Structures are given as C-alpha cells and as structure tokens.
GROMACS .gro file of C-alpha atoms in nm:
model
  251
    1MET     CA    1  -3.777  10.631  -7.070
    2LEU     CA    2  -3.547  10.350  -6.957
    3LEU     CA    3  -3.527  10.505  -6.612
    4SER     CA    4  -3.906  10.526  -6.583
    5ILE     CA    5  -3.943  10.161  -6.694
    6CYS     CA    6  -3.686  10.048  -6.436
    7VAL     CA    7  -3.866  10.245  -6.163
    8ALA     CA    8  -4.200  10.090  -6.262
    9ILE     CA    9  -4.054   9.739  -6.258
   10ALA     CA   10  -3.900   9.800  -5.918
   11GLN     CA   11  -4.230   9.929  -5.780
   12ASN     CA   12  -4.420   9.628  -5.916
   13ALA     CA   13  -4.162   9.391  -5.766
   14GLU     CA   14  -4.189   9.569  -5.434
   15GLN     CA   15  -4.568   9.543  -5.440
   16ALA     CA   16  -4.544   9.172  -5.523
   17ASP     CA   17  -4.305   9.119  -5.235
   18THR     CA   18  -4.542   9.297  -4.996
   19LEU     CA   19  -4.858   9.128  -5.123
   20ARG     CA   20  -4.724   8.776  -5.120
   21PRO     CA   21  -4.674   8.745  -4.742
   22VAL     CA   22  -5.017   8.900  -4.687
   23HIS     CA   23  -5.172   8.643  -4.920
   24GLN     CA   24  -4.992   8.364  -4.739
   25GLU     CA   25  -5.117   8.487  -4.401
   26GLN     CA   26  -5.473   8.504  -4.534
   27LEU     CA   27  -5.446   8.153  -4.678
   28ARG     CA   28  -5.301   8.021  -4.352
   29ALA     CA   29  -5.579   8.184  -4.152
   30ALA     CA   30  -5.838   8.034  -4.387
   31ALA     CA   31  -5.675   7.690  -4.353
   32ASP     CA   32  -5.667   7.713  -3.972
   33SER     CA   33  -6.030   7.822  -3.968
   34ALA     CA   34  -6.134   7.536  -4.196
   35TYR     CA   35  -5.948   7.289  -3.976
   36LEU     CA   36  -6.118   7.415  -3.660
   37GLN     CA   37  -6.455   7.387  -3.834
   38HIS     CA   38  -6.374   7.025  -3.932
   39HIS     CA   39  -6.360   7.110  -4.302
   40TYR     CA   40  -6.050   6.900  -4.338
   41GLU     CA   41  -6.040   6.867  -4.715
   42GLU     CA   42  -6.056   7.245  -4.753
   43ALA     CA   43  -5.786   7.288  -4.489
   44TYR     CA   44  -5.572   7.027  -4.665
   45GLN     CA   45  -5.593   7.209  -4.997
   46SER     CA   46  -5.494   7.541  -4.837
   47TYR     CA   47  -5.211   7.391  -4.632
   48THR     CA   48  -5.059   7.208  -4.927
   49ALA     CA   49  -5.079   7.523  -5.137
   50LEU     CA   50  -4.882   7.703  -4.865
   51ALA     CA   51  -4.630   7.418  -4.852
   52LYS     CA   52  -4.523   7.496  -5.209
   53ALA     CA   53  -4.391   7.838  -5.098
   54GLY     CA   54  -4.101   7.692  -4.897
   55ILE     CA   55  -3.989   7.473  -4.610
   56ASP     CA   56  -4.202   7.504  -4.297
   57PRO     CA   57  -4.190   7.215  -4.045
   58HIS     CA   58  -4.487   7.353  -3.849
   59LEU     CA   59  -4.693   7.365  -4.167
   60TYR     CA   60  -4.595   7.006  -4.247
   61TYR     CA   61  -4.711   6.913  -3.898
   62ASN     CA   62  -5.048   7.078  -3.960
   63ILE     CA   63  -5.087   6.890  -4.288
   64GLY     CA   64  -5.008   6.567  -4.105
   65ASN     CA   65  -5.278   6.643  -3.849
   66THR     CA   66  -5.526   6.717  -4.126
   67CYS     CA   67  -5.451   6.388  -4.303
   68PHE     CA   68  -5.482   6.205  -3.970
   69LYS     CA   69  -5.827   6.354  -3.914
   70MET     CA   70  -5.928   6.230  -4.259
   71LYS     CA   71  -5.784   5.886  -4.169
   72ARG     CA   72  -5.533   5.905  -4.454
   73TYR     CA   73  -5.265   5.754  -4.236
   74PRO     CA   74  -4.987   5.689  -4.491
   75GLU     CA   75  -5.007   6.049  -4.609
   76ALA     CA   76  -5.010   6.171  -4.249
   77ILE     CA   77  -4.696   5.966  -4.183
   78LEU     CA   78  -4.534   6.129  -4.488
   79TRP     CA   79  -4.598   6.482  -4.362
   80TYR     CA   80  -4.496   6.403  -4.004
   81GLU     CA   81  -4.172   6.257  -4.141
   82ARG     CA   82  -4.117   6.575  -4.343
   83ALA     CA   83  -4.172   6.787  -4.033
   84LEU     CA   84  -3.925   6.579  -3.833
   85ARG     CA   85  -3.669   6.589  -4.114
   86PHE     CA   86  -3.627   6.961  -4.058
   87ASP     CA   87  -3.715   6.970  -3.687
   88PRO     CA   88  -3.631   6.636  -3.522
   89SER     CA   89  -3.687   6.779  -3.173
   90ASP     CA   90  -4.062   6.831  -3.233
   91GLU     CA   91  -4.207   6.604  -2.965
   92ASP     CA   92  -4.565   6.655  -3.084
   93ALA     CA   93  -4.476   6.535  -3.433
   94GLN     CA   94  -4.288   6.238  -3.286
   95TYR     CA   95  -4.586   6.137  -3.072
   96ASN     CA   96  -4.839   6.185  -3.352
   97LEU     CA   97  -4.619   5.985  -3.587
   98SER     CA   98  -4.611   5.693  -3.344
   99VAL     CA   99  -4.990   5.709  -3.302
  100CYS     CA  100  -5.037   5.724  -3.677
  101ARG     CA  101  -4.812   5.425  -3.729
  102SER     CA  102  -5.011   5.225  -3.477
  103ARG     CA  103  -5.336   5.317  -3.656
  104ALA     CA  104  -5.182   5.209  -3.986
  105MET     CA  105  -5.049   4.893  -3.816
  106VAL     CA  106  -4.692   4.975  -3.912
  107ARG     CA  107  -4.415   4.822  -3.703
  108ALA     CA  108  -4.152   5.082  -3.616
  109ASP     CA  109  -3.899   4.838  -3.470
  110ASN     CA  110  -3.850   4.463  -3.464
  111GLY     CA  111  -3.671   4.478  -3.129
  112GLN     CA  112  -3.354   4.313  -3.263
  113GLN     CA  113  -3.128   4.619  -3.264
  114MET     CA  114  -2.857   4.644  -3.002
  115PHE     CA  115  -2.919   4.896  -2.725
  116LEU     CA  116  -2.623   5.115  -2.822
  117VAL     CA  117  -2.730   5.119  -3.188
  118SER     CA  118  -3.087   5.220  -3.108
  119TRP     CA  119  -2.961   5.477  -2.855
  120TRP     CA  120  -2.727   5.628  -3.116
  121HIS     CA  121  -3.009   5.654  -3.371
  122ARG     CA  122  -3.240   5.816  -3.116
  123THR     CA  123  -2.968   6.060  -3.013
  124LEU     CA  124  -2.896   6.161  -3.371
  125ALA     CA  125  -3.266   6.209  -3.439
  126SER     CA  126  -3.308   6.435  -3.136
  127GLN     CA  127  -3.144   6.734  -3.309
  128SER     CA  128  -3.124   6.883  -3.654
  129VAL     CA  129  -2.794   6.959  -3.831
  130ASP     CA  130  -2.810   7.317  -3.705
  131GLY     CA  131  -2.883   7.197  -3.352
  132TRP     CA  132  -2.570   6.979  -3.347
  133ALA     CA  133  -2.367   7.262  -3.503
  134TYR     CA  134  -2.468   7.496  -3.221
  135ARG     CA  135  -2.364   7.234  -2.967
  136VAL     CA  136  -2.027   7.199  -3.139
  137LEU     CA  137  -1.970   7.573  -3.109
  138PHE     CA  138  -2.079   7.576  -2.745
  139THR     CA  139  -1.864   7.282  -2.636
  140LEU     CA  140  -1.567   7.416  -2.835
  141ALA     CA  141  -1.597   7.758  -2.670
  142LEU     CA  142  -1.631   7.589  -2.330
  143SER     CA  143  -1.320   7.379  -2.393
  144MET     CA  144  -1.116   7.685  -2.491
  145LEU     CA  145  -1.240   7.876  -2.186
  146LEU     CA  146  -1.144   7.591  -1.954
  147LEU     CA  147  -0.802   7.569  -2.120
  148VAL     CA  148  -0.745   7.937  -2.050
  149CYS     CA  149  -0.865   7.890  -1.692
  150CYS     CA  150  -0.614   7.610  -1.643
  151ARG     CA  151  -0.334   7.861  -1.705
  152ARG     CA  152  -0.473   8.192  -1.584
  153LEU     CA  153  -0.676   8.135  -1.269
  154PRO     CA  154  -0.502   8.272  -0.958
  155ARG     CA  155  -0.560   7.978  -0.722
  156LEU     CA  156  -0.429   7.625  -0.760
  157TRP     CA  157  -0.758   7.452  -0.675
  158MET     CA  158  -0.933   7.658  -0.941
  159ARG     CA  159  -0.681   7.551  -1.204
  160LYS     CA  160  -0.718   7.188  -1.098
  161MET     CA  161  -1.097   7.210  -1.123
  162ALA     CA  162  -1.070   7.362  -1.471
  163ALA     CA  163  -0.829   7.084  -1.573
  164VAL     CA  164  -1.074   6.819  -1.448
  165LEU     CA  165  -1.360   6.971  -1.647
  166PHE     CA  166  -1.150   7.025  -1.959
  167CYS     CA  167  -1.139   6.657  -2.064
  168PRO     CA  168  -1.519   6.599  -2.049
  169ALA     CA  169  -1.570   6.924  -2.240
  170VAL     CA  170  -1.333   6.810  -2.517
  171MET     CA  171  -1.500   6.468  -2.534
  172ALA     CA  172  -1.842   6.634  -2.555
  173CYS     CA  173  -1.712   6.855  -2.836
  174ILE     CA  174  -1.581   6.552  -3.029
  175PHE     CA  175  -1.912   6.370  -2.977
  176CYS     CA  176  -2.109   6.669  -3.110
  177ILE     CA  177  -1.877   6.696  -3.412
  178VAL     CA  178  -1.932   6.329  -3.498
  179ALA     CA  179  -2.308   6.365  -3.447
  180ALA     CA  180  -2.320   6.681  -3.659
  181ALA     CA  181  -2.119   6.521  -3.941
  182THR     CA  182  -2.332   6.205  -3.935
  183THR     CA  183  -2.658   6.402  -3.931
  184TYR     CA  184  -2.536   6.628  -4.212
  185HIS     CA  185  -2.435   6.331  -4.429
  186HIS     CA  186  -2.766   6.154  -4.365
  187PHE     CA  187  -2.965   6.470  -4.441
  188ASN     CA  188  -2.790   6.544  -4.769
  189HIS     CA  189  -2.703   6.199  -4.901
  190THR     CA  190  -2.988   5.975  -4.785
  191THR     CA  191  -3.321   5.956  -4.967
  192MET     CA  192  -3.616   5.844  -4.758
  193ALA     CA  193  -3.964   5.758  -4.883
  194VAL     CA  194  -4.299   5.648  -4.744
  195VAL     CA  195  -4.510   5.367  -4.889
  196MET     CA  196  -4.840   5.526  -4.994
  197LYS     CA  197  -5.019   5.203  -5.085
  198ASP     CA  198  -4.955   4.831  -5.050
  199THR     CA  199  -4.677   4.737  -5.287
  200PRO     CA  200  -4.503   4.410  -5.382
  201VAL     CA  201  -4.137   4.372  -5.289
  202ARG     CA  202  -3.905   4.174  -5.515
  203ASN     CA  203  -3.566   4.037  -5.418
  204GLU     CA  204  -3.244   4.227  -5.493
  205SER     CA  205  -3.197   4.046  -5.821
  206GLY     CA  206  -3.533   4.180  -5.934
  207GLY     CA  207  -3.685   3.837  -5.971
  208ALA     CA  208  -3.928   3.666  -5.739
  209GLN     CA  209  -4.165   3.853  -5.513
  210ILE     CA  210  -4.065   3.814  -5.148
  211SER     CA  211  -4.346   4.001  -4.971
  212VAL     CA  212  -4.608   4.273  -4.990
  213LEU     CA  213  -4.522   4.589  -4.801
  214ALA     CA  214  -4.813   4.767  -4.636
  215ALA     CA  215  -4.875   5.139  -4.677
  216GLY     CA  216  -4.719   5.361  -4.413
  217TYR     CA  217  -4.370   5.214  -4.389
  218THR     CA  218  -4.072   5.450  -4.411
  219LEU     CA  219  -3.790   5.323  -4.632
  220GLU     CA  220  -3.439   5.425  -4.731
  221VAL     CA  221  -3.397   5.445  -5.108
  222LEU     CA  222  -3.068   5.285  -5.208
  223ASP     CA  223  -3.098   5.289  -5.587
  224LYS     CA  224  -3.334   5.389  -5.867
  225SER     CA  225  -3.369   5.201  -6.194
  226PRO     CA  226  -3.485   5.351  -6.525
  227SER     CA  227  -3.773   5.103  -6.529
  228GLY     CA  228  -3.942   5.278  -6.237
  229GLN     CA  229  -3.824   5.039  -5.965
  230TRP     CA  230  -3.651   5.155  -5.648
  231LEU     CA  231  -3.420   4.946  -5.434
  232VAL     CA  232  -3.528   5.015  -5.076
  233GLU     CA  233  -3.435   4.901  -4.729
  234ASN     CA  234  -3.585   4.911  -4.382
  235GLU     CA  235  -3.348   4.781  -4.116
  236ASN     CA  236  -3.616   4.781  -3.846
  237ILE     CA  237  -3.813   4.509  -4.022
  238SER     CA  238  -3.512   4.349  -4.195
  239LEU     CA  239  -3.642   4.418  -4.544
  240LYS     CA  240  -3.451   4.496  -4.863
  241GLY     CA  241  -3.574   4.471  -5.221
  242TRP     CA  242  -3.720   4.642  -5.526
  243VAL     CA  243  -4.057   4.816  -5.520
  244ASN     CA  244  -4.263   5.024  -5.761
  245ALA     CA  245  -4.160   5.389  -5.745
  246GLN     CA  246  -4.517   5.501  -5.815
  247ASP     CA  247  -4.625   5.345  -5.483
  248LEU     CA  248  -4.380   5.561  -5.286
  249GLU     CA  249  -4.350   5.928  -5.201
  250GLU     CA  250  -4.015   6.088  -5.117
  251ILE     CA  251  -3.984   6.262  -4.784
   0.00000   0.00000   0.00000
C-alpha cells in the first residue's frame, strides 16, 4: 500500500512538472498575442502572472514595454530596471529606459560627475556578475598560457612577444576581478527602488521637508525605519533624505 501511494505521488508530481511549463508557454503566447492586438491591460496581467514563476529579464522587458504603451512610465521604469539588474548588457532595455525617463521628465544625470567616475559606473553596468566572472576566467587562462609561452616557445622572439603580452593580460585579469567583486557586492548588498508617485523628501534628521521627488526616479535605499520611512539617496541629482516607503517599489 505504501509503495502504491509513493508511486501515485511520484506520478502526480511528474505530471505537475510537465504541465506547468506547458501552461506557462500558453500564458506567454496569450500575453504576446494580447500585446500585438493592443490589449495591453490583458497582456500586463498575463506577463505579471508569469513573472511570479521566476527571474526572467526578457519577461521584465516585455512588462516594461507594456507599461510604456499604457503610459504608466514609473512602472515601466521599474520593470526596465529589473531587466537590467539581471542583464545589464540589454541595449534595448537601456534605450527604452532612457526614453521612458525622458517621457517621465526624470533627470538621469546632473552632469557634475567626473569623467572617470561616470566611465567606471558605465563599465560596471555593461556586464552582469556572471559576465565579469567569465572575463576573469578568460583573462586568467590567457595570462597562464602566456606565462607558459614565455618559457616553452622555441624561438626567442616568440618568448619576447609572449612576455610583452603577459603584463596587459595580468592587468586585464586584475581589472575584471575588481569589476566582478564590485558588481557582486552591489548586486547582493545594495537595495534599489523606483519612486512610483510623487513623494515628499525630508532631511536626514527626519524633520523639515526639503523637496518633492517626482515619480520615476531610481534611488538607493540606505536605511529603513519601523515607521515606514526609507532613507534614500540619488547621487545623480544630489539628493538624500527620508521618503514614504509606500511611495516606492523595490527593484
């Protein structure tokens, strides 16, 4: 009896595992069809239901496009940011995010950052943690290969050429390690959020209101208080203060 029960449970689990992907594909096809027919609210409902099944940057991108079509720009920014969090190299999401920010009249940069700082941020954002890890492995393997070539190649000019290339390869490996470590730390230890509606910003002491932040801005969450206030910062617009958590949505 126990054996038959175990077999039945295993069969039911197997059927569930086989039906679930089929259901997801049907729901995705229905969402794509609704989007193409300009039934954006229906497509949005189907896409967001799919998003609950797991991480999918392409799906996040589709939800962002759907919100953009409905002119829900802050929500579109949220989903584009989510897509870029897991796939920073997605040029379509980057472009659509910039367009969406311009429609929402959100300033992405105040132009006061140093060139090297902005270049470093852009470089880090160009790859995911996995992308930088693959580059670390590649440059490390290249460095080891060149080191072997410096000792084993039969001709002197070949060994000299390998020695010349060895130093840039090592420096590239170190750069990729630093970039990978920085990206990993930012991904796991930094909380980002998007302003979903205009919200007042109070100074760091929690007292006077210093400004009103428009919907669509992306902020770094530095602290959370039990009273429902979050301490946020946006270096691009030189803003730091407390805002209502209910007006934000975590990326």
